[in-house]
Amino acid sequence: MRLNSFFKASALVFLAAAIPQTVLAHAFGQTYTLPVPLWLFLWSAAAAVIVSFLIFGIFVNKKAAQSKPLLTSRVINSGWLAPARIISVALFILTITAGYIGSQEPYLNFNVPFFWLIFMLGLTYSIAIFGDFWPFINPIKNIIEWIEGLTKTKFTGVESYPGKLGYYPALLFFFFIIWLELLSDGIGIVPRNLSFILITYVNLNILFAYWYGKEAWFKYGEFFSVFFRMLGKVAPVEFSNRRINLRWPFSGLIKGKADHFSLLLFILFMLSSTGFDGFRETAIWGEFVTNLSKWLNPQLINAICLILSPFILLAIYLVFIWLMKLMAGSNKKVGDLALVFSFSLIPIAVFYNVAHYFPMLLIQGQTMISLVSDPLGLGWNLFGTADYQLDIRIIDAATVWYSQIALIIIGHIAAVYVAHMEALQVFSKNTLLSQLPILGLMVFYTVISLWIIAQPIAVEAAKESSKNAEFSQNLEGLRQPPPPERPGVQP
Amino acid sequence: MKTRNIIIIVLAAAILAGAFLWLKPKTENQSKEPETNLSEQKEQATPKPQEFQITIKENKIVSGNSVIRVKRDQEVKLKVTSDVAEELHLHGYDKTLDLEPNVQSELKFMADISGRFPLELHNAEVEIGALEVAPE
């Protein structure tokens, strides 16, 4: 009864918050990034091809890579874990609470920039560098362990996890969160909505972890666990069996393969979701949607294309894998080979993501400086930084271009290397020939990424821009003198 | 074997670096051209702002480019005429220009930040164009 009314109240809050706020933009404001010029695009595409053959030439005579011994390995000091867990759960609670009691302006509430920028981008990149430490800090896992301790029940599962389900639950939430970020008309940047969504997400995960057992659920079902595990494979640090191991970067991608088709789709969506975000800002896409909008709602067109995006990449991927199978004269199935090579796509996805979003993290991430002093937008000034104004000069357009190109090329090199090592393990003969299709595939994906960042950006159609403008205008409000509710604050 | 690899890598790096330098547009530095005339020098010292004429009708740019392209550190003068009273907002630079119906207003500023900055009509909340400032 009580629970029921809680849900009703939550639903009301959710709706009330969602409806009037639809004027707001997609989750982020502008980053003032200039498209990469044509000459640089052409150069970097050429560089991708040359570099591919270089790797090919250098490593072609190498024998199948023995999984290199780890550089060092230490036992994790468990004394560090307890504070990390408490901080993580505390931040989670702060994020939720701020959404409900703080200002409902996304740029004045800690929870929106913290979740979308610091967590979704910052933590993602930290994990790609420092390894997948998510299992240690995952607040859902920690809450479950506390529940286990308190109720003396173990989350070992009522039913065993259905193998057919694979990673689809995680993929489903992946779709949802990207939709929320890019296409939800700003639902995801209303603090209250975001808190509601996060609470719902955590509760659902606790339920599923109880039903299928936490082990299986955090392996297959919980989005962030799967997402960060994939990212952690890139890192030179590995956590396993209470040990912390130092290894060569990207070497984590060589061992193991996707154990389910859904994981391949998940990895492809890591790449295609970023690609979609970049592409939908371009003039070409704008034209495409305007032309189609006679028949279909633009929102719907966008959503359909977002869902289709990993399947388009999948089709391309399978064609190249099939070519590779032909050239290698292998009798393995295309489907199996597709799973074997799937991890080699991760570097392209990760580095393209960084290339695409780092300007946003650097510029909009600065909102955290003022928000730590005034997390709820109530006019506090805890650390004296509440009046900090965004500095958009910190990166100049040329620096952004060269960093983007460098990142995408590094991702490409890693991908080609990993694919090469995998080919050596899989095919007994003809490795030389079999490499060409995968090389082609990587060049293809890389050039698509480069092409997208080089596309002219559309002047947005009247209807859409009003929404976008609102949010970015609000963000810029931060750079204005503080609002009058902050009396007695001297600059 | 090892030396061969090193040679290949160095060669490829050299080719790529060469191609980069060859493709990269030269930065024209007009002020470094030899000056002969004193009065000319004076003119050079205060380069004329680059002017752009924009006419807005029904929340759209009907004459003039919707994307204004300049190089960094160029002074820009926007001459804007609108059919209705509006407020034009240049994002990033965060400059606003009040527009009276059918009266030309001017916005002059130094384009000293590179990037792409949308131009928005505040009241209509419509993005009508953008300023693209190329680095160097």
XYZ file of C-alpha atoms in Angstrom:
627
model
C 0.000 0.000 0.000
C 2.637 2.410 1.091
C 4.923 1.279 -1.648
C 2.155 1.728 -4.142
C 1.601 5.323 -3.217
C 5.313 5.892 -3.380
C 5.351 4.690 -6.949
C 2.367 6.831 -7.833
C 4.036 9.848 -6.310
C 7.227 9.102 -8.183
C 5.365 8.709 -11.432
C 3.639 12.024 -10.872
C 6.899 13.743 -10.083
C 8.375 12.179 -13.174
C 5.587 13.364 -15.421
C 5.359 16.780 -13.861
C 9.034 17.260 -14.386
C 9.080 15.828 -17.872
C 6.305 17.795 -19.487
C 7.142 21.440 -18.994
C 10.833 20.801 -19.465
C 10.581 19.442 -22.982
C 11.817 22.782 -24.228
C 15.262 21.842 -22.987
C 17.918 20.405 -25.193
C 19.535 17.045 -25.488
C 21.731 16.380 -22.510
C 24.583 18.639 -23.478
C 25.216 22.108 -24.677
C 27.556 23.106 -27.416
C 31.266 22.637 -27.304
C 32.083 25.086 -30.094
C 34.082 22.446 -31.937
C 34.987 23.287 -35.505
C 34.814 20.496 -38.099
C 38.208 19.139 -39.115
C 39.316 20.746 -42.420
C 39.343 18.674 -45.585
C 43.124 18.572 -45.969
C 43.545 17.217 -42.458
C 40.828 14.648 -43.025
C 42.535 13.449 -46.202
C 45.907 13.337 -44.525
C 44.659 11.368 -41.539
C 42.771 8.914 -43.734
C 45.994 8.331 -45.662
C 47.882 8.024 -42.391
C 45.442 5.343 -41.221
C 46.109 3.294 -44.352
C 49.893 3.713 -44.237
C 50.067 2.932 -40.540
C 47.960 -0.196 -41.051
C 50.384 -1.595 -43.583
C 53.257 -0.612 -41.351
C 51.927 -2.722 -38.500
C 51.166 -5.435 -40.979
C 54.716 -5.345 -42.285
C 56.380 -5.276 -38.899
C 54.439 -7.983 -37.185
C 53.751 -10.238 -40.116
C 56.524 -12.672 -39.332
C 55.830 -12.810 -35.630
C 54.621 -16.066 -34.288
C 51.293 -16.160 -32.537
C 51.538 -13.925 -29.523
C 52.097 -15.816 -26.350
C 50.065 -14.087 -23.730
C 52.926 -11.966 -22.480
C 53.846 -12.387 -18.865
C 52.456 -9.631 -16.735
C 54.793 -6.813 -15.953
C 54.053 -6.878 -12.246
C 51.383 -8.218 -10.014
C 50.425 -7.215 -6.502
C 47.794 -8.196 -4.025
C 45.188 -5.470 -3.645
C 45.331 -3.790 -0.304
C 41.767 -4.303 0.857
C 42.136 -1.373 3.246
C 41.668 0.889 0.246
C 38.417 -0.690 -0.793
C 36.193 0.255 2.097
C 36.667 4.041 1.728
C 36.289 3.788 -2.043
C 32.981 1.994 -1.618
C 31.694 4.468 0.915
C 32.655 7.409 -1.304
C 30.970 5.822 -4.280
C 27.722 5.116 -2.455
C 27.837 8.599 -0.895
C 28.246 10.186 -4.338
C 25.376 8.092 -5.607
C 23.133 9.214 -2.770
C 24.215 12.821 -3.264
C 23.390 12.602 -6.969
C 19.931 11.223 -6.271
C 19.190 13.647 -3.432
C 20.431 16.696 -5.317
C 18.055 15.840 -8.137
C 15.074 15.908 -5.812
C 15.868 18.765 -3.465
C 18.143 20.948 -5.572
C 17.482 23.456 -8.298
C 15.747 22.014 -11.346
C 17.996 23.922 -13.709
C 20.376 21.319 -15.120
C 23.391 23.618 -14.986
C 22.766 24.628 -11.393
C 22.297 21.129 -10.023
C 25.233 18.900 -9.251
C 23.525 15.765 -10.465
C 23.189 16.478 -14.185
C 26.797 17.429 -15.015
C 28.079 14.887 -12.521
C 26.212 12.010 -14.102
C 26.509 12.940 -17.763
C 30.003 14.392 -17.744
C 32.005 13.146 -14.794
C 30.488 9.688 -14.593
C 29.587 8.884 -18.209
C 32.699 10.445 -19.726
C 35.226 10.968 -16.935
C 34.848 7.575 -15.310
C 34.743 5.895 -18.705
C 38.104 7.369 -19.629
C 39.592 6.658 -16.198
C 38.660 3.022 -16.578
C 40.233 2.857 -20.013
C 43.444 4.104 -18.390
C 43.435 2.575 -14.900
C 41.573 -0.644 -15.524
C 38.102 -1.821 -14.668
C 37.814 -0.813 -11.030
C 34.020 -0.540 -11.381
C 33.316 -3.850 -9.585
C 34.947 -2.372 -6.468
C 32.994 0.860 -6.459
C 29.750 -0.110 -8.206
C 27.190 1.379 -5.806
C 24.524 -1.150 -6.829
C 26.839 -4.000 -5.927
C 27.781 -2.343 -2.666
C 24.161 -1.754 -1.734
C 23.397 -5.387 -2.513
C 26.258 -6.557 -0.340
C 24.987 -4.426 2.506
C 21.490 -5.825 2.040
C 22.993 -9.302 2.115
C 24.769 -8.493 5.327
C 21.709 -6.997 6.963
C 19.136 -9.549 5.881
C 21.477 -12.537 5.983
C 20.232 -13.625 2.577
C 22.629 -14.325 -0.234
C 21.841 -13.085 -3.710
C 22.690 -16.417 -5.286
C 19.700 -16.401 -7.570
C 16.253 -17.887 -7.508
C 16.551 -18.994 -11.089
C 19.641 -19.485 -13.154
C 20.305 -16.826 -15.754
C 18.902 -17.874 -19.158
C 21.880 -18.241 -21.469
C 19.851 -17.124 -24.483
C 19.416 -13.709 -22.935
C 23.141 -13.070 -23.213
C 24.045 -9.425 -22.866
C 20.735 -8.173 -24.239
C 19.540 -6.624 -20.949
C 22.716 -4.514 -20.825
C 22.373 -3.640 -24.497
C 18.763 -2.611 -23.948
C 19.760 -0.172 -21.232
C 22.613 1.026 -23.429
C 20.054 1.971 -26.085
C 17.938 3.651 -23.461
C 20.736 5.729 -21.999
C 21.943 6.901 -25.404
C 18.382 7.771 -26.364
C 18.093 9.665 -23.081
C 21.312 11.500 -23.790
C 20.752 12.390 -27.413
C 17.122 12.140 -28.395
C 14.933 12.509 -25.355
C 14.323 16.222 -25.802
C 16.051 16.979 -22.559
C 14.265 14.552 -20.262
C 17.611 13.283 -19.058
C 18.905 16.679 -18.037
C 16.083 17.514 -15.693
C 17.633 16.763 -12.297
C 14.499 15.195 -10.835
C 13.990 12.936 -13.841
C 17.581 11.856 -13.756
C 17.308 10.939 -10.069
C 14.104 9.047 -10.737
C 15.669 7.142 -13.618
C 18.749 6.284 -11.561
C 16.678 5.079 -8.596
C 14.542 2.986 -10.914
C 17.623 1.585 -12.555
C 19.224 0.651 -9.249
C 16.040 -0.949 -7.930
C 15.549 -2.966 -11.082
C 19.119 -4.172 -10.867
C 18.750 -5.173 -7.232
C 15.644 -7.156 -8.159
C 17.286 -8.863 -11.109
C 20.446 -9.543 -9.134
C 18.287 -11.187 -6.520
C 16.385 -13.228 -9.082
C 19.254 -14.375 -11.285
C 22.039 -14.157 -8.727
C 24.384 -11.197 -8.505
C 27.253 -13.029 -10.151
C 25.353 -13.690 -13.382
C 23.502 -10.387 -13.355
C 26.619 -8.236 -13.063
C 28.260 -10.297 -15.766
C 25.465 -10.044 -18.328
C 22.698 -7.758 -17.258
C 23.958 -4.606 -15.601
C 24.889 -2.129 -18.299
C 27.723 -0.296 -16.558
C 29.411 -3.524 -15.505
C 29.473 -4.775 -19.083
C 30.399 -1.395 -20.539
C 33.265 -0.774 -18.139
C 34.508 -4.361 -18.437
C 34.861 -3.867 -22.184
C 36.676 -0.560 -21.632
C 38.948 -2.026 -18.992
C 40.349 -4.450 -21.563
C 42.116 -1.527 -23.170
C 43.839 -0.514 -19.954
C 47.354 -1.473 -18.910
C 45.979 -2.444 -15.511
C 43.978 -5.524 -14.738
C 42.182 -6.537 -11.573
C 41.693 -10.222 -11.072
C 41.320 -12.446 -8.057
C 42.094 -9.679 -5.615
C 45.276 -8.921 -7.467
C 46.269 -5.892 -9.453
C 48.314 -6.679 -12.532
C 50.254 -4.391 -14.802
C 50.224 -5.447 -18.437
C 50.831 -4.020 -21.882
C 48.065 -1.669 -23.000
C 45.535 -3.421 -25.258
C 46.916 -6.849 -24.386
C 43.685 -7.507 -22.503
C 41.873 -7.480 -25.824
C 43.897 -10.281 -27.317
C 42.951 -12.938 -24.858
C 39.362 -14.030 -24.814
C 36.545 -13.283 -27.216
C 32.903 -12.281 -27.145
C 31.017 -15.222 -25.663
C 27.668 -14.214 -27.092
C 26.419 -12.517 -30.225
C 24.789 -9.814 -28.078
C 28.213 -8.752 -26.823
C 29.336 -8.153 -30.395
C 26.271 -5.973 -30.903
C 27.069 -4.188 -27.647
C 30.605 -3.409 -28.848
C 29.321 -2.261 -32.239
C 26.884 0.040 -30.481
C 29.765 1.520 -28.476
C 31.107 2.647 -31.841
C 27.860 3.469 -33.616
C 26.310 5.490 -30.793
C 29.209 7.947 -30.881
C 29.095 7.933 -34.661
C 25.393 8.660 -34.565
C 25.902 11.585 -32.205
C 28.536 13.074 -34.481
C 26.626 12.394 -37.657
C 23.321 13.866 -36.561
C 24.923 17.301 -36.202
C 26.130 17.375 -39.774
C 24.510 19.243 -42.628
C 24.038 16.003 -44.587
C 22.067 14.433 -41.783
C 20.014 17.590 -41.356
C 19.018 17.420 -45.004
C 18.236 13.748 -44.758
C 15.922 14.249 -41.800
C 14.260 17.308 -43.343
C 13.532 15.332 -46.495
C 12.119 12.399 -44.607
C 10.186 14.522 -42.149
C 7.357 14.849 -44.657
C 6.500 11.258 -43.893
C 7.880 10.640 -40.450
C 8.339 12.494 -37.211
C 12.008 13.631 -36.995
C 12.270 12.238 -33.462
C 11.161 8.876 -34.743
C 13.585 8.989 -37.665
C 16.398 9.666 -35.233
C 15.357 6.889 -32.873
C 15.027 4.365 -35.699
C 18.415 5.286 -37.094
C 20.005 5.053 -33.656
C 18.645 1.541 -33.217
C 19.664 0.560 -36.737
C 23.182 1.978 -36.376
C 24.881 -1.056 -34.785
C 23.238 -3.342 -37.324
C 24.619 -1.302 -40.186
C 28.102 -1.667 -38.714
C 27.379 -5.352 -38.142
C 26.543 -5.908 -41.807
C 29.819 -4.271 -42.852
C 31.710 -6.238 -40.221
C 30.259 -9.576 -41.330
C 31.103 -8.926 -44.971
C 34.752 -8.310 -44.079
C 34.841 -11.316 -41.758
C 33.423 -13.450 -44.545
C 36.097 -12.163 -46.940
C 38.706 -12.961 -44.339
C 37.401 -16.476 -43.973
C 37.580 -16.933 -47.748
C 41.118 -15.629 -48.008
C 42.317 -17.648 -45.075
C 40.658 -20.741 -46.464
C 39.364 -21.398 -43.011
C 36.571 -23.828 -42.299
C 35.440 -21.888 -39.261
C 31.975 -20.379 -39.303
C 31.582 -16.679 -40.053
C 29.569 -16.303 -36.855
C 32.366 -17.776 -34.745
C 35.018 -15.651 -36.406
C 32.848 -12.585 -35.872
C 32.937 -13.274 -32.138
C 36.701 -13.895 -32.119
C 37.516 -10.547 -33.710
C 34.919 -8.496 -31.867
C 37.271 -7.218 -29.154
C 39.544 -5.720 -31.778
C 36.831 -3.130 -32.434
C 36.959 -1.843 -28.873
C 40.006 0.440 -29.330
C 38.351 2.146 -32.304
C 35.170 2.647 -30.294
C 36.953 3.943 -27.191
C 39.336 6.323 -28.931
C 36.638 7.681 -31.194
C 34.492 8.287 -28.129
C 37.318 10.225 -26.462
C 37.975 12.174 -29.660
C 34.328 13.085 -29.938
C 33.582 13.961 -26.333
C 36.786 15.260 -24.758
C 36.134 18.888 -25.749
C 32.778 18.613 -24.011
C 34.359 17.159 -20.897
C 36.999 19.885 -20.858
C 34.591 22.761 -21.384
C 31.280 21.732 -19.862
C 33.087 19.712 -17.207
C 34.196 23.032 -15.761
C 30.680 23.457 -14.408
C 31.772 21.063 -11.658
C 34.115 23.726 -10.312
C 31.218 25.961 -9.382
C 28.925 23.068 -8.546
C 31.121 21.602 -5.814
C 30.595 24.864 -3.968
C 26.886 25.011 -4.684
C 25.730 21.482 -5.530
C 22.021 22.171 -5.178
C 21.920 25.566 -6.817
C 20.773 27.206 -3.612
C 23.310 30.001 -3.556
C 25.843 28.284 -1.311
C 29.527 28.854 -1.665
C 31.183 26.035 0.261
C 34.644 26.273 -1.249
C 34.496 29.764 -2.666
C 34.279 28.569 -6.257
C 30.545 29.062 -6.816
C 31.108 31.977 -9.147
C 33.574 30.252 -11.414
C 32.838 31.003 -15.033
C 33.438 28.586 -17.891
C 36.583 29.311 -19.824
C 36.017 28.333 -23.428
C 39.514 29.440 -24.442
C 41.286 26.542 -22.775
C 41.436 24.591 -26.021
C 41.818 26.176 -29.367
C 40.193 24.654 -32.434
C 43.493 23.502 -33.935
C 44.461 21.702 -30.729
C 41.093 19.958 -30.800
C 41.617 18.879 -34.419
C 45.072 17.463 -33.894
C 44.086 15.717 -30.673
C 41.051 14.191 -32.344
C 43.087 12.932 -35.284
C 45.827 11.594 -33.018
C 43.322 9.769 -30.811
C 41.491 8.183 -33.728
C 44.753 7.048 -35.327
C 46.010 5.568 -32.036
C 42.755 3.651 -31.673
C 43.145 2.459 -35.227
C 46.713 1.254 -34.677
C 45.651 -0.652 -31.567
C 42.718 -2.217 -33.393
C 44.844 -3.359 -36.320
C 47.438 -4.782 -33.955
C 44.873 -6.663 -31.889
C 43.116 -8.040 -34.972
C 46.457 -9.152 -36.332
C 47.334 -10.995 -33.141
C 43.944 -12.636 -33.119
C 44.312 -13.747 -36.716
C 47.632 -15.384 -35.872
C 45.923 -17.344 -33.133
C 42.939 -18.398 -35.214
C 44.302 -19.263 -38.634
C 46.981 -21.852 -39.067
C 47.837 -20.849 -42.621
C 47.481 -17.926 -44.978
C 47.561 -15.378 -42.211
C 49.163 -12.939 -44.583
C 46.227 -12.868 -46.966
C 43.605 -13.179 -44.305
C 44.859 -9.946 -42.777
C 43.872 -7.809 -45.718
C 40.100 -7.849 -45.158
C 40.400 -7.042 -41.458
C 42.832 -4.273 -42.341
C 40.247 -2.989 -44.795
C 37.559 -3.169 -42.148
C 39.558 -1.150 -39.636
C 40.464 1.450 -42.255
C 36.803 1.650 -43.200
C 35.590 2.220 -39.635
C 38.387 4.701 -38.931
C 37.744 6.682 -42.083
C 34.040 6.860 -41.206
C 34.937 8.347 -37.817
C 37.320 10.815 -39.437
C 34.791 11.700 -42.093
C 32.140 12.464 -39.503
C 34.348 14.872 -37.564
C 35.250 16.582 -40.844
C 31.650 17.165 -41.926
C 30.242 20.679 -41.970
C 27.803 21.167 -39.126
C 24.210 22.004 -39.922
C 22.591 25.222 -38.918
C 19.869 23.504 -37.035
C 16.319 23.576 -38.259
C 14.135 26.085 -36.478
C 12.206 23.628 -34.361
C 15.131 21.673 -33.048
C 17.379 24.583 -32.388
C 14.971 26.226 -30.014
C 15.461 23.315 -27.695
C 19.187 23.178 -28.095
C 19.564 26.867 -27.728
C 17.752 26.906 -24.439
C 20.156 24.571 -22.736
C 23.322 26.067 -24.102
C 21.990 29.479 -23.306
C 21.351 28.282 -19.795
C 24.855 26.936 -19.585
C 26.179 30.235 -20.715
C 24.220 31.782 -17.929
C 26.962 30.405 -15.760
C 29.395 32.733 -17.368
C 27.230 35.717 -16.596
C 27.382 37.423 -13.245
C 25.671 35.203 -10.688
C 21.913 35.434 -10.306
C 20.545 37.783 -7.665
C 19.736 35.001 -5.185
C 23.330 35.035 -4.155
C 23.549 38.062 -1.949
C 26.733 39.287 -0.429
C 29.045 37.384 -2.732
C 31.958 39.460 -3.876
C 33.781 38.473 -7.005
C 65.176 -7.588 -39.191
C 65.020 -5.018 -36.418
C 66.896 -2.378 -38.404
C 64.629 -3.012 -41.359
C 61.614 -2.276 -39.191
C 63.186 0.888 -37.888
C 63.934 2.055 -41.415
C 60.347 1.362 -42.476
C 58.951 3.245 -39.494
C 61.243 6.234 -39.975
C 60.428 6.310 -43.680
C 56.694 6.177 -43.086
C 56.932 8.855 -40.413
C 58.924 11.058 -42.781
C 56.408 10.584 -45.584
C 53.511 11.394 -43.284
C 55.246 14.419 -41.805
C 56.111 15.647 -45.304
C 52.562 15.167 -46.500
C 51.279 16.990 -43.441
C 53.470 20.019 -44.062
C 52.663 19.987 -47.757
C 48.898 19.808 -47.197
C 48.698 22.244 -44.297
C 47.588 25.611 -45.632
C 50.219 28.301 -45.335
C 49.416 31.029 -42.886
C 49.380 34.250 -44.858
C 50.907 36.920 -42.749
C 50.127 40.135 -44.500
C 51.666 42.342 -41.887
C 55.098 40.855 -42.599
C 55.074 42.015 -46.206
C 57.631 44.718 -46.829
C 56.086 48.127 -46.442
C 57.063 51.076 -48.541
C 54.499 53.670 -47.791
C 54.095 55.182 -44.385
C 50.406 55.835 -44.775
C 49.939 52.250 -45.875
C 51.671 51.098 -42.750
C 49.261 53.078 -40.716
C 46.383 51.376 -42.426
C 47.982 48.026 -41.781
C 48.312 48.788 -38.112
C 44.574 49.052 -37.777
C 43.236 46.440 -40.199
C 39.712 47.026 -41.308
C 37.142 44.808 -39.657
C 35.681 42.198 -41.940
C 32.083 43.157 -42.636
C 29.101 40.872 -42.976
C 25.613 41.978 -43.928
C 22.741 39.899 -42.693
C 19.040 40.416 -43.294
C 16.608 38.440 -41.228
C 12.998 37.833 -42.225
C 10.642 35.506 -40.420
C 13.432 34.045 -38.285
C 15.595 33.212 -41.270
C 18.598 34.770 -42.898
C 17.310 35.892 -46.286
C 20.418 37.691 -47.475
C 23.995 37.107 -46.426
C 25.683 33.889 -45.398
C 24.234 31.907 -42.538
C 27.697 30.615 -41.687
C 30.184 33.430 -41.268
C 33.755 32.241 -41.732
C 36.708 34.255 -40.507
C 40.225 33.630 -39.275
C 41.181 34.085 -35.698
C 42.256 37.530 -34.499
C 40.258 39.197 -37.213
C 37.985 42.012 -36.262
C 34.421 41.294 -37.347
C 31.578 43.693 -37.963
C 28.102 42.248 -38.315
C 25.478 44.516 -39.872
C 22.160 42.994 -39.076
C 18.665 43.993 -40.135
C 15.590 42.198 -38.902
C 11.925 42.505 -39.801
C 10.896 42.400 -36.162
C 12.409 43.511 -32.876
C 14.758 40.772 -31.736
C 17.849 40.049 -29.766
C 20.665 38.343 -31.612
C 22.920 36.216 -29.475
C 26.367 35.024 -30.480
C 27.109 31.966 -28.360
C 30.520 31.315 -26.881
C 31.562 34.927 -27.273
C 28.336 35.584 -25.452
C 27.542 38.836 -27.233
C 24.064 40.155 -27.797
C 22.762 42.696 -30.267
C 19.382 44.412 -29.959
C 17.547 44.593 -33.234
C 14.860 47.139 -34.042
C 12.424 46.390 -36.860
C 14.025 47.243 -40.205
C 16.866 49.208 -38.676
C 20.415 48.128 -39.256
C 22.339 47.358 -36.084
C 26.040 46.694 -35.822
C 28.017 44.277 -33.713
C 31.768 44.758 -33.747
C 34.115 42.408 -31.962
C 37.483 40.715 -32.158
C 37.188 37.074 -33.231
C 39.938 35.921 -30.893
C 38.561 32.474 -29.980
C 38.600 29.746 -32.611
C 35.669 27.402 -32.960
C 32.094 27.305 -34.141
C 29.658 29.631 -32.434
C 25.931 29.561 -33.152
C 23.987 32.738 -33.820
C 20.599 32.681 -32.207
C 17.512 34.846 -32.133
C 16.727 35.002 -28.472
C 13.040 35.788 -28.527
C 12.153 33.318 -31.251
C 14.703 30.850 -29.851
C 15.880 29.995 -33.323
C 19.402 29.262 -34.451
C 19.811 31.203 -37.658
C 23.465 30.699 -38.378
C 26.924 30.408 -36.945
C 30.282 32.086 -36.749
C 33.159 29.798 -37.649
C 36.530 31.095 -36.560
C 39.392 29.121 -38.068
C 42.570 28.868 -35.979
C 45.291 31.124 -37.463
